[in-house]
PDB file of C-alpha atoms in Angstrom:
ATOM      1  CA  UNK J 200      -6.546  14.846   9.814  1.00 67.00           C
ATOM      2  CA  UNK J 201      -5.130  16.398   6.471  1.00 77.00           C
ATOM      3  CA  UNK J 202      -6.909  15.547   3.264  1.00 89.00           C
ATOM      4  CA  UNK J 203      -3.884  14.648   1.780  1.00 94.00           C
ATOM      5  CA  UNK J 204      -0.687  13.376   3.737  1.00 94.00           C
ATOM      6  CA  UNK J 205       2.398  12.607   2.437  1.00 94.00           C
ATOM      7  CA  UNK J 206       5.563  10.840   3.778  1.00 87.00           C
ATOM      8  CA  UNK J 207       7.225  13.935   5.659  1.00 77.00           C
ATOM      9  CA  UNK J 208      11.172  12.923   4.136  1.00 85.00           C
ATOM     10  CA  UNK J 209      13.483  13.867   3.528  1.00 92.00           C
ATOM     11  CA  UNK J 210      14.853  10.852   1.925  1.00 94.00           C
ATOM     12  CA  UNK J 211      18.576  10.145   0.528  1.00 96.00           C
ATOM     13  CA  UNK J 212      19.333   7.293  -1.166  1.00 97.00           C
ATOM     14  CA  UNK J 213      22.098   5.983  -3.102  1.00 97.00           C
ATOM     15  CA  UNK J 214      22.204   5.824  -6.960  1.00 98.00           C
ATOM     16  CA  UNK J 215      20.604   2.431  -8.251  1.00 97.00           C
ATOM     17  CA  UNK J 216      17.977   2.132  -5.113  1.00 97.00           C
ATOM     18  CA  UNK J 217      14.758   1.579  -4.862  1.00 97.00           C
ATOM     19  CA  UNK J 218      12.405   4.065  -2.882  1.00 96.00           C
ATOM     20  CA  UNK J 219       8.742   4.078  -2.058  1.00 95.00           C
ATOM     21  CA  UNK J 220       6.945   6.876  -1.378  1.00 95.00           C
ATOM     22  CA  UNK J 221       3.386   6.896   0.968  1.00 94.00           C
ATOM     23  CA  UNK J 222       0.476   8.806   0.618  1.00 95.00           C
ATOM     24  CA  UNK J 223      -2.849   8.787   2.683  1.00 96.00           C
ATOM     25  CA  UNK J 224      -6.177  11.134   1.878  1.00 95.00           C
ATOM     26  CA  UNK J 225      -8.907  11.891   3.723  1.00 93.00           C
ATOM     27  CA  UNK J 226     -12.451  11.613   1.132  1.00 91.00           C
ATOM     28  CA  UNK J 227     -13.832   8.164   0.490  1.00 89.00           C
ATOM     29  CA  UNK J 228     -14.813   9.868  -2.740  1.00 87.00           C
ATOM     30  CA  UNK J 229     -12.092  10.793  -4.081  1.00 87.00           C
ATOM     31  CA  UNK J 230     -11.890   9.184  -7.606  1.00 82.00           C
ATOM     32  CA  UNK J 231      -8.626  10.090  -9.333  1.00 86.00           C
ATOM     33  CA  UNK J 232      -5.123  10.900  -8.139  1.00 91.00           C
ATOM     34  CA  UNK J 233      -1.689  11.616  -9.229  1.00 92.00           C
ATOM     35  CA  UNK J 234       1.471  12.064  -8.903  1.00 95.00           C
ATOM     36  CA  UNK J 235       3.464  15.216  -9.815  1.00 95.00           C
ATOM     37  CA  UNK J 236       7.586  16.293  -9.538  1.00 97.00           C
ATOM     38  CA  UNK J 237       8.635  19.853  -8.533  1.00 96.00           C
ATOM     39  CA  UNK J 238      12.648  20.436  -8.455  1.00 95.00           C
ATOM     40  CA  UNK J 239      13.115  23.508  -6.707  1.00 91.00           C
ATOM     41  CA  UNK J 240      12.091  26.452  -8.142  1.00 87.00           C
ATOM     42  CA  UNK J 241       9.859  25.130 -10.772  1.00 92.00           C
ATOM     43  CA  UNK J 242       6.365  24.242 -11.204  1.00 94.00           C
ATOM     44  CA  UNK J 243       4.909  20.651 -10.774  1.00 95.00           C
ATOM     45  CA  UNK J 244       5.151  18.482 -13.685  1.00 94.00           C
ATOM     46  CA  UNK J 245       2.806  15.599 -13.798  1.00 91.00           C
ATOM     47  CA  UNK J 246       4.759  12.044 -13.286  1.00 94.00           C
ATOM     48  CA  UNK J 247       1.940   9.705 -13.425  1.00 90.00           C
ATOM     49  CA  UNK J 248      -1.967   9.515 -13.098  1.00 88.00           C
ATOM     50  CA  UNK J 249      -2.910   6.837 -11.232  1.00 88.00           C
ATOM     51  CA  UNK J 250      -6.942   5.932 -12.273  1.00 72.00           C
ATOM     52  CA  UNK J 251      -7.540   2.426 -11.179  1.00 75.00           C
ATOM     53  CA  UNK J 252      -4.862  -0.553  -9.690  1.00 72.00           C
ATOM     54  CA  UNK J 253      -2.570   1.248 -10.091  1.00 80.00           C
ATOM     55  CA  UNK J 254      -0.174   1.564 -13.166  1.00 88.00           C
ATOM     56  CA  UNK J 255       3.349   1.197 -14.337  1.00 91.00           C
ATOM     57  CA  UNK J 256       5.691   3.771 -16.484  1.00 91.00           C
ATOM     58  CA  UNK J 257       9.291   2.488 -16.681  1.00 95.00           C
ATOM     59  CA  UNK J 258      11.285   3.140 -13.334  1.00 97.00           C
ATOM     60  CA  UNK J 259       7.894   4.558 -12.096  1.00 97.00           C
ATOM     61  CA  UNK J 260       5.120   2.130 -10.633  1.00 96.00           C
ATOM     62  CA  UNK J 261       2.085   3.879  -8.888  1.00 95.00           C
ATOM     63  CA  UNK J 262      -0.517   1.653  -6.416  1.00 93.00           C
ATOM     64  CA  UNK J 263      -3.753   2.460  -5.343  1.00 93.00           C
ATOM     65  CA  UNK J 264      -5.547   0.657  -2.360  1.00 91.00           C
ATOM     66  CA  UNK J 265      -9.114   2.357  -2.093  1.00 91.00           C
ATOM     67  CA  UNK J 266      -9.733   0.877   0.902  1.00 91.00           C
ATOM     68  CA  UNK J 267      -7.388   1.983   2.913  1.00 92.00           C
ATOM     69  CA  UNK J 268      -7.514   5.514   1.189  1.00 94.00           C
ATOM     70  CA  UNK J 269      -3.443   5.025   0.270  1.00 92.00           C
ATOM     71  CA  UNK J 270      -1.600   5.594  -2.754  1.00 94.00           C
ATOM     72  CA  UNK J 271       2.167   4.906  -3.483  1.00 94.00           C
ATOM     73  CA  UNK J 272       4.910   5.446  -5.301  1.00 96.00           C
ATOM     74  CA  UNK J 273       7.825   3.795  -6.412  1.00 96.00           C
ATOM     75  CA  UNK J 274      10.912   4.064  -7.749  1.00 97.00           C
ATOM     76  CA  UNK J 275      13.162   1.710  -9.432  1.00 98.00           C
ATOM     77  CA  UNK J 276      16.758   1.656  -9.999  1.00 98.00           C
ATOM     78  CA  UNK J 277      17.044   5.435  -8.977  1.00 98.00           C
ATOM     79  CA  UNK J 278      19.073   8.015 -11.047  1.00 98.00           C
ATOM     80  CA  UNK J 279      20.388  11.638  -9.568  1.00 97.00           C
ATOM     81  CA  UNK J 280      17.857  13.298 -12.260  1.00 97.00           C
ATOM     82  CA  UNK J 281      15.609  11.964  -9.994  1.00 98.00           C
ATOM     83  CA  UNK J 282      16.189  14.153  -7.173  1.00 97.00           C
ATOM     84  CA  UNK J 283      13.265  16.284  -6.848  1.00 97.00           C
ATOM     85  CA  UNK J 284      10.060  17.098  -4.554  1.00 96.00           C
ATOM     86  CA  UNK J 285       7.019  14.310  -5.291  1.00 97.00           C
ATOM     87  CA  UNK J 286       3.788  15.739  -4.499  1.00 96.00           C
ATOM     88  CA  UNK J 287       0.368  13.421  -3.998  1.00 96.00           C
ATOM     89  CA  UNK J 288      -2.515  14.820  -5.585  1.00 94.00           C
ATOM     90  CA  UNK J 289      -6.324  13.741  -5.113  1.00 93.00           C
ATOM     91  CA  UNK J 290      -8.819  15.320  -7.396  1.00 86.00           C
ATOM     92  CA  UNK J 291     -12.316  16.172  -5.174  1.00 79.00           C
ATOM     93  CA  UNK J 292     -13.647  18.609  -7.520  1.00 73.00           C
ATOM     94  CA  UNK J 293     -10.253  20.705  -7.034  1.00 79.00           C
ATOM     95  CA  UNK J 294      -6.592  19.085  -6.978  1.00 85.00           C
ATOM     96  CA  UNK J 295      -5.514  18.802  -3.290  1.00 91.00           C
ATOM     97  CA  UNK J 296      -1.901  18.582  -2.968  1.00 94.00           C
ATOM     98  CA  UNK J 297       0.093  16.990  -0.149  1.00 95.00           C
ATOM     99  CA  UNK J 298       2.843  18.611   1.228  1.00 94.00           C
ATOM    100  CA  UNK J 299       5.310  16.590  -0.706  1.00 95.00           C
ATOM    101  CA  UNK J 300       8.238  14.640  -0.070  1.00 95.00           C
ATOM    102  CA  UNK J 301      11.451  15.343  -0.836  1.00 95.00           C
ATOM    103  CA  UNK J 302      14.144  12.611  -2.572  1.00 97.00           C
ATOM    104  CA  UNK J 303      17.515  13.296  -3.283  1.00 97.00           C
ATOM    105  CA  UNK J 304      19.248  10.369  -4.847  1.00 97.00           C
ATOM    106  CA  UNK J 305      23.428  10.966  -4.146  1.00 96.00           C
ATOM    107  CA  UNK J 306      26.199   8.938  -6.313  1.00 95.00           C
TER     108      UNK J 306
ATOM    109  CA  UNK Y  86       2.749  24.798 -28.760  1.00 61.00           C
ATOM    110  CA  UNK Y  87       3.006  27.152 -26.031  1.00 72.00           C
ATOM    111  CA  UNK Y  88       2.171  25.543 -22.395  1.00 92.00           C
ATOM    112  CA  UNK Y  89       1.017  27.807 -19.545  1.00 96.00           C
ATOM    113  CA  UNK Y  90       2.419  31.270 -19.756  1.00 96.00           C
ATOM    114  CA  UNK Y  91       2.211  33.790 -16.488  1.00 97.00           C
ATOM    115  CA  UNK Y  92       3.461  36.951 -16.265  1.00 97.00           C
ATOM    116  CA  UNK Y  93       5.070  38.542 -13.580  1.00 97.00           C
ATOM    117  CA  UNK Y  94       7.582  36.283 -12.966  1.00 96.00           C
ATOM    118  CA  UNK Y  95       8.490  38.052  -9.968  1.00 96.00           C
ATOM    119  CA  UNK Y  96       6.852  40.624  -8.438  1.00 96.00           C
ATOM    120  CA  UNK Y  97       7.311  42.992  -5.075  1.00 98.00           C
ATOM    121  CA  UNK Y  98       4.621  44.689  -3.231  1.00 98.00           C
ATOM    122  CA  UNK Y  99       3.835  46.403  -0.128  1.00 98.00           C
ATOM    123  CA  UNK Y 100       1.449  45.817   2.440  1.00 98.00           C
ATOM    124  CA  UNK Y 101      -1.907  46.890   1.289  1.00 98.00           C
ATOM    125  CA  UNK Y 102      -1.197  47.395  -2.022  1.00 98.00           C
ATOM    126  CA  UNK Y 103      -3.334  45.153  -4.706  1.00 98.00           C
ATOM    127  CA  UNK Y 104      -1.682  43.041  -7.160  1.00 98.00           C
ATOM    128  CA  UNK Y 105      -2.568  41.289 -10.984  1.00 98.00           C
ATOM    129  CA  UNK Y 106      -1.435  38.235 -12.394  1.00 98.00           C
ATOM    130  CA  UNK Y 107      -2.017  36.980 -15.008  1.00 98.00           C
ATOM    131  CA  UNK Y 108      -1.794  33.717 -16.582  1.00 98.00           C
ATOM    132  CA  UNK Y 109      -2.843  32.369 -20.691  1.00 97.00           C
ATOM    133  CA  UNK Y 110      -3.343  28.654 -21.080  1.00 95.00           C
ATOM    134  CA  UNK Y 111      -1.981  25.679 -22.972  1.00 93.00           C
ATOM    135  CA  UNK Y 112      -3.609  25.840 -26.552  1.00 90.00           C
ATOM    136  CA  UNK Y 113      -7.195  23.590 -26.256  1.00 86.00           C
ATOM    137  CA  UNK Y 114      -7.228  23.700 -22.155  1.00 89.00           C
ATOM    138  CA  UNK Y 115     -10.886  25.677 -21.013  1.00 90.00           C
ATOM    139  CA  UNK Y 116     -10.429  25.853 -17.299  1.00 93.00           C
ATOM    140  CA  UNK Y 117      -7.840  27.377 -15.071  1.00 96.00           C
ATOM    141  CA  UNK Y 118      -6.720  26.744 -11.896  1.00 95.00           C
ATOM    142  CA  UNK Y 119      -4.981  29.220  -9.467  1.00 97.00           C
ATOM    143  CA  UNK Y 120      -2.631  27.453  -6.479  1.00 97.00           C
ATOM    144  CA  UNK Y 121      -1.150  29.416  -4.159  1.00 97.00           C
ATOM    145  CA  UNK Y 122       2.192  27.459  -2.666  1.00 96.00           C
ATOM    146  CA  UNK Y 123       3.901  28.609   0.331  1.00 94.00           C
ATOM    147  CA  UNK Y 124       7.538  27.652   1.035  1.00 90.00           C
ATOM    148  CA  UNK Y 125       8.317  24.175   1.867  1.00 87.00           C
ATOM    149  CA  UNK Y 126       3.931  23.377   1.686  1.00 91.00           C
ATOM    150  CA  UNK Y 127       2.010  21.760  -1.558  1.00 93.00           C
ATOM    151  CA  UNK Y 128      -0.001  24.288  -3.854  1.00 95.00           C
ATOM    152  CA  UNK Y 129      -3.220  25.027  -1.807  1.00 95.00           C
ATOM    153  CA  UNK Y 130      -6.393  25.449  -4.569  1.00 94.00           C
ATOM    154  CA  UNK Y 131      -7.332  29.419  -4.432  1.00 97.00           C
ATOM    155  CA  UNK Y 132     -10.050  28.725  -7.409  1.00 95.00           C
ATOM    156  CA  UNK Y 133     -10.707  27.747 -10.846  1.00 95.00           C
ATOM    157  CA  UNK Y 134     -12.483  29.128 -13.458  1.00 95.00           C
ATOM    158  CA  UNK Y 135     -14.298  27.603 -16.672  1.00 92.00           C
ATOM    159  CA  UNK Y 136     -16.352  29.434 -19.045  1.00 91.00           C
ATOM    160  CA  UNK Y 137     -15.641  32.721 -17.873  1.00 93.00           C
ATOM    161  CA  UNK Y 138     -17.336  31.806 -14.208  1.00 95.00           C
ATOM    162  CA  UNK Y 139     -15.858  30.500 -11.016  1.00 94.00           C
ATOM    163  CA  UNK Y 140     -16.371  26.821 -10.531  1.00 91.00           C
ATOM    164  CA  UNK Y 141     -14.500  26.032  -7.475  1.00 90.00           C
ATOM    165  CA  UNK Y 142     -13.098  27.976  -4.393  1.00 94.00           C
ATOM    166  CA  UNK Y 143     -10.654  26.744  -1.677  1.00 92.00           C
ATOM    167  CA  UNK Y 144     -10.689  28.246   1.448  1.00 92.00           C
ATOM    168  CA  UNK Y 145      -9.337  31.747   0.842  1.00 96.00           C
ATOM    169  CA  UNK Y 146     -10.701  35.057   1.827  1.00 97.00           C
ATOM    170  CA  UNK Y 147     -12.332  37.349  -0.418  1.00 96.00           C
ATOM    171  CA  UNK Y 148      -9.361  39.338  -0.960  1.00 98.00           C
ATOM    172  CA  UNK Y 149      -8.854  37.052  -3.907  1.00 98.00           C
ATOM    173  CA  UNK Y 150     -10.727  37.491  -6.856  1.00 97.00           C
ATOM    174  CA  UNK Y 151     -10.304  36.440 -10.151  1.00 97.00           C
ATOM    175  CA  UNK Y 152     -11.506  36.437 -13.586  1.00 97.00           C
ATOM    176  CA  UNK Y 153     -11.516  34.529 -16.809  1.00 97.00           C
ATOM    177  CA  UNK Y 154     -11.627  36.061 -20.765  1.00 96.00           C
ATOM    178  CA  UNK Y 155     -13.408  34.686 -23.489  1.00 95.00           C
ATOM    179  CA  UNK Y 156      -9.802  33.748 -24.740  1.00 94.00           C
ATOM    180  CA  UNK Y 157      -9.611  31.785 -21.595  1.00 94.00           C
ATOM    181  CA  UNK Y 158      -6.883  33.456 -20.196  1.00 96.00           C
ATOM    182  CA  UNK Y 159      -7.055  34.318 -16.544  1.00 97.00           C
ATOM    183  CA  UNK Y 160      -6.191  37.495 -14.143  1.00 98.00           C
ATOM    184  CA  UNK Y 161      -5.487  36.787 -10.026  1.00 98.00           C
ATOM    185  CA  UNK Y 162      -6.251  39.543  -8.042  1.00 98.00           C
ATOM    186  CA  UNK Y 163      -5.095  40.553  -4.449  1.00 98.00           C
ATOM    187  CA  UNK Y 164      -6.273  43.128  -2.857  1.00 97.00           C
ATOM    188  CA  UNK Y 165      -5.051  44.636   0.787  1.00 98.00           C
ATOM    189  CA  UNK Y 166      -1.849  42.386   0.665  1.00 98.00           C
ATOM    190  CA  UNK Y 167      -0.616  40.894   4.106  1.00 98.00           C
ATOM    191  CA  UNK Y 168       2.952  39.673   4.606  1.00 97.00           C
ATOM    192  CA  UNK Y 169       1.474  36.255   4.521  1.00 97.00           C
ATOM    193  CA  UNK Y 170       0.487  36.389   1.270  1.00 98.00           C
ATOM    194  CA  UNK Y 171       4.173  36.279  -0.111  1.00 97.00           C
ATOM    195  CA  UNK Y 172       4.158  33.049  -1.929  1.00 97.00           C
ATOM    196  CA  UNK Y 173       4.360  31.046  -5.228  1.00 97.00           C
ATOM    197  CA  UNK Y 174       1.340  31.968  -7.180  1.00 98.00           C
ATOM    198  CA  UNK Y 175       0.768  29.069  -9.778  1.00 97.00           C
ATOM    199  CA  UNK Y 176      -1.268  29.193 -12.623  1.00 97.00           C
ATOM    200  CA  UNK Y 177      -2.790  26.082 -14.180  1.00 95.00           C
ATOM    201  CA  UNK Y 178      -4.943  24.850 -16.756  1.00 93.00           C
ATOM    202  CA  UNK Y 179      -6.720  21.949 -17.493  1.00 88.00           C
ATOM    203  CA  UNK Y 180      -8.847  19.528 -19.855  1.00 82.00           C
ATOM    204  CA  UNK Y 181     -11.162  16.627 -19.601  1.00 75.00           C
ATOM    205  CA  UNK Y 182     -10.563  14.040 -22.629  1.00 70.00           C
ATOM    206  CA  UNK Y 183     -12.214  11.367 -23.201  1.00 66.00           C
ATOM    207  CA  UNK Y 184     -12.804   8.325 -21.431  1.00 64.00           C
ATOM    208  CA  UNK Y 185     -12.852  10.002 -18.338  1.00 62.00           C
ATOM    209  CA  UNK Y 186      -8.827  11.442 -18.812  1.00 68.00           C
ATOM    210  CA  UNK Y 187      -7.571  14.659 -17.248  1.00 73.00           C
ATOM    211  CA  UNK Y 188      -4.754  16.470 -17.986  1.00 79.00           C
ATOM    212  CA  UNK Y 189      -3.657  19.171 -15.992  1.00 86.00           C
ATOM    213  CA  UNK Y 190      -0.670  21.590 -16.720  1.00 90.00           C
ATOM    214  CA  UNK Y 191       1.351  24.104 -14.514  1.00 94.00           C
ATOM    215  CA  UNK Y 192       2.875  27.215 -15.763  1.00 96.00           C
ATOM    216  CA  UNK Y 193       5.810  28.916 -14.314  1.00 96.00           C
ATOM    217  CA  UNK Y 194       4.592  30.508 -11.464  1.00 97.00           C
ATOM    218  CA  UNK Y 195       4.957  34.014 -10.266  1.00 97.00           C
ATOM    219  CA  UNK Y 196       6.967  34.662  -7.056  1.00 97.00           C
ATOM    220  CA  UNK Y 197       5.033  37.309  -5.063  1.00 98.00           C
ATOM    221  CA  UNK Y 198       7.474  39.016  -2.161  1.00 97.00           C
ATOM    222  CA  UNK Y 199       5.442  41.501   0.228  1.00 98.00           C
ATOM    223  CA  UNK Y 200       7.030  43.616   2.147  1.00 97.00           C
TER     224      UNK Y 200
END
């Protein structure tokens, strides 16, 4: 099993949707995660931290279940700026990334 | 404020050569991180450094080495470079705030092409 495993995409959605975004990782331990954006090309950019519940940033809600080792993200009311790869992160000592998922949101 | 600078931006090497990059932090980050991300894959964790010693390794070979300055700047080296080791190399660095915050911050990344 990968430490970190991400919803394998890609997904297209219309302008104005609502997507959700899976992740699953491996340590029991692991005590923080995030969420980070990479358009192509670039570097990731953090989008959220995600230390507890779970938390809320605009468009942008992020869940945490810590029993069943998943974390999620989703996105409200979806604009074409928000076209871009999301990666899962889960800090064990070192950031381990997921593979990412890619979004592409089309007019 | 400058964020995380690296330098090359791009870079092209032959097989078996060895390679430097380099990377300076975001002003009041200590510790830097070195990723090294493949096409289409996540960053994968090559190491991190923090007061000039390395912290944390990820499962590459010795081939990579690094280093970190009393400035807190950073160097990746590669020696004997394979054709698999043409990749994103991403530089980042980090801080621990308080109440148990982290912030963590990419720089640019230099695209390494071996031929």
């Amino acid at each position: 099993r990968k430490e970190v495993e991400q919803d394998p995409g890609p997904f297209n959605v219309p302008e104005g949707a609502t997507v959700a975004f899976n992740c699953t990782y491996s340590n029991s331990a692991s005590q923080s995660f995030f969420w980070y954006r990479q358009d192509c090309r670039k570097e990731p950019k953090l989008l959220m931290s995600v230390y507890s519940s779970g938390n809320e940033d605009g468009r942008f809600t992020a869940q945490l279940n810590r029993a069943s080792q998943y974390i999620s993200l989703l996105i409200r009311d979806s604009k074409l700026s928000d076209s871009a790869t999301y990666l899962c992160v889960v800090n064990d000592n070192d950031m381990r990334f997921g593979a990412g998922t890619r979004l592409t949101v089309k007019p | 404020d400058a964020g995380v600078t690296q330098s090359p931006t791009h870079l092209i090497k032959t097989r078996g050569q060895q390679v430097t990059l380099r990377c300076s932090p975001k002003s009041g980050h200590d510790t830097v991180s070195w990723y090294q991300q493949a096409l289409g894959q996540g960053p994968q964790f090559i190491f991190q450094y923090y007061e000039e010693e390395e912290r944390q390794r990820g499962n590459f070979p010795d081939r990579f080495s690094g280093h970190q300055f009393p400035n807190y700047s950073s160097e990746l080296n590669v020696n004997a470079l394979l054709l698999g080791d043409s990749a994103l190399y991403l530089c980042a660095s980090s801080f621990w705030g308080g109440e148990g915050t982290y912030e963590q911050y990419f720089g640019p990344g230099t695209r390494l092409t071996v031929t």
